[in-house]
Amino acid sequence: MHAEGIERVSSDDGTELSTAWLIRAGKSGEREDFNLEHGLASMGWGHIPDLRELSGRDELKRMMQSAAPNAREKSISTWANQLWTLFDRVRVGDLVVLPRKATSQIAFGIVTQEYRYNNDPEPDWRHVVQVDWRRTDVPRTAVRQDLLYSLGSSLTICTITRNDGKWRLHQLLKTGADPGARATPASIRDTDTDVVDIDSDTTDSAESAIDLERIGKDRIQSHIAENLAGHELSRLVAEILRAEGFTVDTAPPGPDGGIDVFAGRGPLGLDSPRLIVQVKSSPAPVDVKVVRELNGVLSSQDADQGLLVAWGGVNQPARREMRSQFFRVRVWDADDLLEAVFRNYDQLDKELQAELPLKRMWTLVED
């Protein structure tokens, strides 16, 4: 299917919306901070010259084949199509979505300048488009599961259209919340697909290269949000700390004075490190005020360290504040909490395991 058949999506006032691009910042998010700080969306392949100097996509494929002679032909075609898409199809005014690896949040921006070759010594950000990053801390928990599935593509760049994805991403840019698909025939077509690029020999789509680990985490997070919200999330955190060797006391439901869990080492919980834990189950990012309040409680309770469990993560000012408190305060966002669940799952209370039934599985790592 050609992209022209699925990208004509209108806003509520009838104006046509710009294309919504998912553009990642490296397999491990290694380009995230640089891109956000410098207003860029970038791709690798630093040894490839300015794409404007090439005769076309076929020449790009030949150069990639020379650089990776043992790669499969399909992989070369996919890589070339993705880099060429950044050059040939991303336009001023388009929406760019960046699922962040380091913070479990999603950044949204608008393209302000089309492809250019950045003459930078660092090869990871030579092929770039300029982006005005307008939101950088939308939590994944603010996005509904069907749209997260599309954002779970492992492709570096692709369009998002399925389940009214383009309109919903534009709404997320405006409001920070996912309203879900509109109940119109155009938004529920089974033929919608997430196209990366089309030529005569490939029809790669976002759904053909799914990041299974990310999809699995998103589904577990959705289950926790629905079944272990509020005080129940504090109970989960307490059980994790107990499994990690702490003696734990959990505050009862209701006003807690800024402390949801007390935790300390030793049989009575009196030994160091002595922790106080504040748990925020809201999908919205926590602001700097909460971090400062936690620091104040640390001093008044004679605790060694503080743990802020922020289901929706923290915003940028709060993150800067926490850097100045590196040896006193830590934050767990939804992803960090999941990692703690995974490493302690076998030691969790059986009743809690029944409320959060998980099973390990193996899957093939695709190229």
CSV table of N, CA, C and O in Angstrom, one decimal, residues 19-23 41 90 94-98 107-111 129 131 133:
chain,number,residue,atom,x,y,z
A,19,THR,N,2.2,14.6,8.4
A,19,THR,CA,2.6,13.2,8.6
A,19,THR,C,3.2,13.1,10.0
A,19,THR,O,3.9,14.0,10.5
A,20,ALA,N,2.9,12.0,10.7
A,20,ALA,CA,3.5,11.7,12.0
A,20,ALA,C,4.6,10.6,11.8
A,20,ALA,O,4.3,9.5,11.4
A,21,TRP,N,5.8,11.0,12.1
A,21,TRP,CA,6.9,10.1,12.0
A,21,TRP,C,7.4,9.6,13.4
A,21,TRP,O,7.6,10.4,14.3
A,22,LEU,N,7.7,8.4,13.5
A,22,LEU,CA,8.4,7.8,14.6
A,22,LEU,C,9.9,7.8,14.1
A,22,LEU,O,10.2,7.2,13.1
A,23,ILE,N,10.7,8.5,14.8
A,23,ILE,CA,12.2,8.5,14.5
A,23,ILE,C,12.9,8.3,15.8
A,23,ILE,O,13.0,9.1,16.7
A,41,ALA,N,16.5,15.5,14.8
A,41,ALA,CA,16.2,14.1,14.7
A,41,ALA,C,17.3,13.6,13.8
A,41,ALA,O,17.5,14.1,12.7
A,90,VAL,N,10.6,13.4,4.8
A,90,VAL,CA,10.3,14.1,6.1
A,90,VAL,C,10.3,15.6,5.7
A,90,VAL,O,11.3,16.1,5.1
A,94,ASP,N,6.0,18.5,9.6
A,94,ASP,CA,5.7,17.1,10.1
A,94,ASP,C,5.9,16.9,11.6
A,94,ASP,O,6.7,17.6,12.2
A,95,LEU,N,5.1,16.0,12.1
A,95,LEU,CA,5.3,15.7,13.5
A,95,LEU,C,6.3,14.6,13.7
A,95,LEU,O,6.3,13.6,13.0
A,96,VAL,N,7.2,14.7,14.7
A,96,VAL,CA,8.2,13.7,15.0
A,96,VAL,C,7.9,13.2,16.4
A,96,VAL,O,7.8,14.0,17.4
A,97,VAL,N,7.9,11.9,16.6
A,97,VAL,CA,7.7,11.2,17.9
A,97,VAL,C,9.0,10.4,18.2
A,97,VAL,O,9.4,9.6,17.4
A,98,LEU,N,9.5,10.6,19.4
A,98,LEU,CA,10.7,9.9,19.8
A,98,LEU,C,10.4,9.2,21.1
A,98,LEU,O,10.4,9.8,22.2
A,107,ALA,N,8.9,12.0,23.5
A,107,ALA,CA,9.1,13.4,23.1
A,107,ALA,C,8.4,13.6,21.8
A,107,ALA,O,8.3,12.7,20.9
A,108,PHE,N,7.8,14.8,21.7
A,108,PHE,CA,7.1,15.2,20.5
A,108,PHE,C,7.6,16.6,20.0
A,108,PHE,O,7.9,17.5,20.8
A,109,GLY,N,7.8,16.6,18.7
A,109,GLY,CA,8.3,17.9,18.1
A,109,GLY,C,7.8,18.1,16.7
A,109,GLY,O,7.2,17.2,16.1
A,110,ILE,N,8.1,19.2,16.1
A,110,ILE,CA,7.7,19.6,14.7
A,110,ILE,C,8.9,19.9,13.9
A,110,ILE,O,9.8,20.6,14.4
A,111,VAL,N,9.0,19.4,12.7
A,111,VAL,CA,10.1,19.6,11.8
A,111,VAL,C,10.2,21.1,11.4
A,111,VAL,O,9.2,21.6,10.9
A,129,VAL,N,17.5,16.2,10.5
A,129,VAL,CA,16.5,17.2,10.3
A,129,VAL,C,16.3,18.0,11.5
A,129,VAL,O,16.6,17.5,12.6
A,131,VAL,N,14.4,19.9,14.4
A,131,VAL,CA,13.1,19.7,15.1
A,131,VAL,C,12.9,20.7,16.3
A,131,VAL,O,13.8,20.9,17.1
A,133,TRP,N,11.4,20.6,19.5
A,133,TRP,CA,10.9,19.6,20.5
A,133,TRP,C,10.0,20.4,21.5
A,133,TRP,O,10.5,21.1,22.3
